Amino acid sequence: MASAPARSGVPDAVVAGHISLDIHPELAGPVAYEPGRLTVVGPALVSIGGSVANTGLALHRLGVPVRLVAKVGADLFGREVLAQLAAIEGRLASAIITSPDEATSYTVAISPPGVDRTFLHCPGANQTFRAEDVRDETLAGARMFHFGYPPLMREMYAQGGAQLRRLLERVRAAGPATSLDLCAVDPASEAGTVDWQQVLCGALPFVDVFAPSIEELLFMLDRPAHAALQAGPVLAASVDRDLLAGVADRLLDMGVAVVAVKLGDQGLYLRSARDGDRIAAFARRLGLDPAAWLDREVIAPCFEPRALAGTTGAGDATIAGLLAALLRGEDPADAATSATAVGAFSVEAVDSTSAVPPWPDVAARLADGWPRLPLGIALGDNEGTERSPTGTLTLRP
Ligand SMILES: Nc1ncnc2c1ncn2[C@@H]1O[C@H](COP(=O)(O)OP(=O)(O)OP(=O)(O)O)[C@@H](O)[C@H]1O
Ligand SMILES: [Mg+2]
């Protein structure tokens, strides 16, 4: 189904939340932290990151009219964030708030060749982002609202997540469907001490699509399973369908309509509610067929990238693919296909979004018979499983 023609100046989607400036020094080899030592490095790649830049710009590149809402400081990094957005398209910077008394969030990515990367992250102005920072005028006409990275936004998780709940409740009352993404929690930080189950219980009744990664989700809901995932050689060694269905059920019980769990190189697991009223309330906002979305369980393995350049922000691009699919009116199997297709485009460039093409190019590659990566996750009883022409599996719940 073709997306609706852009109404001038009216966004189809609003993406709000975390934004940062990412600084990637070019490194020839491993760097050890040794007090007193000087290490010569190469030039830095400086790019915008965070949920708003990654998911927002991936949606923009797919052709979805989008508005971005985030907060930066009145400093060098903040001016750079605004300049990079404005260079893509002037109006992308127009709803970004500049806060005079705060620092712009930044990340230093230490990513030597062949070694697992590590990040130094300053959440900066994201820490004080509040529900009121998303203004009613910004939401006017939008059909989808996406919010990302509450674990790096203190106001959003403080007091049991009251601001996050308030924001999502307000947005939903204004009309758009809502979507929420998480990010990894630093266990040694303040966010590591938060009762995330309580935050999710408050927020999820106002979330239509919840799209965390399996790691983030298990950290919040199942610490033993999280520890097993961290210790395991590959994801499929500790994650199977029973585990996914179990956590999805808990989230559906908290009130969300659709759970979409990102599984790294194992793709995407999608589960929708059995409650007809909950699905109807979600489907109505997007003009979706409620029968197609009721009680579905789908797994979409990854599409094989031409070359794996980098997985930074691949999850955010996958969410953009999913949200764009919902705006086109797709069913769960097609939406999971579209999400993983956009995710696979994303890993073909080092950054999150520069390899994401306009939607017709994604559709053309899909129509061409794009191979999938093998699925290692045990699915248990496969009876009744349907395979779509592109290889997405619809399981029998
Ligand atoms: N090797 C790969 N080949 C193709 N697609 C991939 C590959 N690895 C990841 N993806 C895609 O990217 C998504 C990334 O999922 P992941 O679980 O890493 O999310 P994430 O941790 O939220 O990522 P990030 O926060 O870095 O964006 C997968 O759902 C899949 O669509
Ligand atoms: Mg992510």
CSV table of C-alpha atoms and ligand atoms in Angstrom, one decimal, residues 54-55 117 119 149 181-184 211-216 235 261-269 300-308 310-319 336-348 352 370 373, ligand 1:
chain,number,residue,atom,x,y,z
A,54,ASN,CA,18.7,7.5,14.4
A,55,THR,CA,15.0,6.5,14.2
A,117,ARG,CA,33.7,-1.1,21.5
A,119,PHE,CA,31.3,4.2,25.0
A,149,TYR,CA,15.8,6.0,25.5
A,181,ASP,CA,12.2,2.1,22.7
A,182,LEU,CA,14.7,1.6,25.5
A,183,CYS,CA,18.5,1.5,25.6
A,184,ALA,CA,21.0,-0.3,27.7
A,211,ALA,CA,10.2,-2.2,20.7
A,212,PRO,CA,13.2,-2.8,23.1
A,213,SER,CA,16.1,-5.2,22.4
A,214,ILE,CA,16.1,-8.5,24.2
A,215,GLU,CA,19.1,-7.5,26.3
A,216,GLU,CA,17.5,-4.3,27.6
A,235,LEU,CA,22.1,-15.1,21.5
A,261,VAL,CA,11.7,-7.5,20.5
A,262,LYS,CA,15.0,-6.8,18.6
A,263,LEU,CA,17.2,-9.9,18.6
A,264,GLY,CA,20.5,-8.6,17.1
A,265,ASP,CA,21.6,-10.9,14.2
A,266,GLN,CA,18.6,-13.2,15.0
A,267,GLY,CA,16.1,-10.5,13.7
A,268,LEU,CA,12.8,-9.5,15.2
A,269,TYR,CA,10.1,-11.2,17.3
A,300,ALA,CA,11.5,-12.3,11.1
A,301,PRO,CA,15.1,-13.5,10.7
A,302,CYS,CA,17.6,-10.9,9.5
A,303,PHE,CA,18.1,-10.2,5.8
A,304,GLU,CA,21.6,-10.9,4.6
A,305,PRO,CA,23.5,-7.7,4.3
A,306,ARG,CA,25.8,-7.2,1.2
A,307,ALA,CA,28.6,-6.4,3.7
A,308,LEU,CA,28.4,-5.9,7.5
A,310,GLY,CA,28.5,-1.7,11.5
A,311,THR,CA,25.5,-2.4,13.7
A,312,THR,CA,25.4,1.0,15.5
A,313,GLY,CA,21.8,2.2,15.5
A,314,ALA,CA,20.6,-0.9,13.6
A,315,GLY,CA,17.9,-1.4,16.2
A,316,ASP,CA,16.7,2.2,15.7
A,317,ALA,CA,16.6,1.8,12.0
A,318,THR,CA,14.7,-1.4,12.4
A,319,ILE,CA,12.1,0.5,14.5
A,336,ALA,CA,8.2,-7.5,10.6
A,337,THR,CA,9.7,-8.1,7.1
A,338,SER,CA,9.9,-4.3,6.4
A,339,ALA,CA,11.5,-3.7,9.8
A,340,THR,CA,14.2,-6.3,9.4
A,341,ALA,CA,14.8,-5.2,5.8
A,342,VAL,CA,15.5,-1.6,6.9
A,343,GLY,CA,17.6,-3.0,9.7
A,344,ALA,CA,19.8,-4.9,7.2
A,345,PHE,CA,20.2,-1.8,5.0
A,346,SER,CA,21.4,0.0,8.1
A,347,VAL,CA,24.2,-2.4,8.9
A,348,GLU,CA,25.7,-1.8,5.4
A,352,SER,CA,22.8,4.2,11.7
A,370,TRP,CA,16.6,-11.1,-0.7
A,373,LEU,CA,20.5,-15.1,7.6
B,1,LIG,N1,24.1,-9.0,11.0
B,1,LIG,C1,22.9,-8.4,10.7
B,1,LIG,N2,22.4,-8.5,9.5
B,1,LIG,C2,21.3,-7.9,9.2
B,1,LIG,N3,20.5,-7.2,10.1
B,1,LIG,C3,21.0,-7.1,11.3
B,1,LIG,C4,22.2,-7.7,11.7
B,1,LIG,N4,22.4,-7.4,13.0
B,1,LIG,C5,21.3,-6.7,13.4
B,1,LIG,N5,20.4,-6.5,12.4
B,1,LIG,C6,19.2,-5.7,12.4
B,1,LIG,O1,19.2,-4.8,13.4
B,1,LIG,C7,18.4,-5.0,14.5
B,1,LIG,C8,19.3,-4.7,15.7
B,1,LIG,O2,18.9,-5.3,16.8
B,1,LIG,P1,19.6,-5.2,18.2
B,1,LIG,O3,19.1,-6.3,19.0
B,1,LIG,O4,21.1,-5.0,18.0
B,1,LIG,O5,19.0,-3.8,18.6
B,1,LIG,P2,19.6,-2.7,19.5
B,1,LIG,O6,20.4,-3.2,20.6
B,1,LIG,O7,18.4,-1.8,19.9
B,1,LIG,O8,20.5,-1.8,18.5
B,1,LIG,P3,20.9,-0.3,18.6
B,1,LIG,O9,20.4,0.2,19.9
B,1,LIG,O10,22.4,-0.3,18.5
B,1,LIG,O11,20.3,0.4,17.5
B,1,LIG,C9,17.8,-6.4,14.3
B,1,LIG,O12,16.5,-6.6,14.7
B,1,LIG,C10,18.0,-6.6,12.8
B,1,LIG,O13,16.8,-6.1,12.1
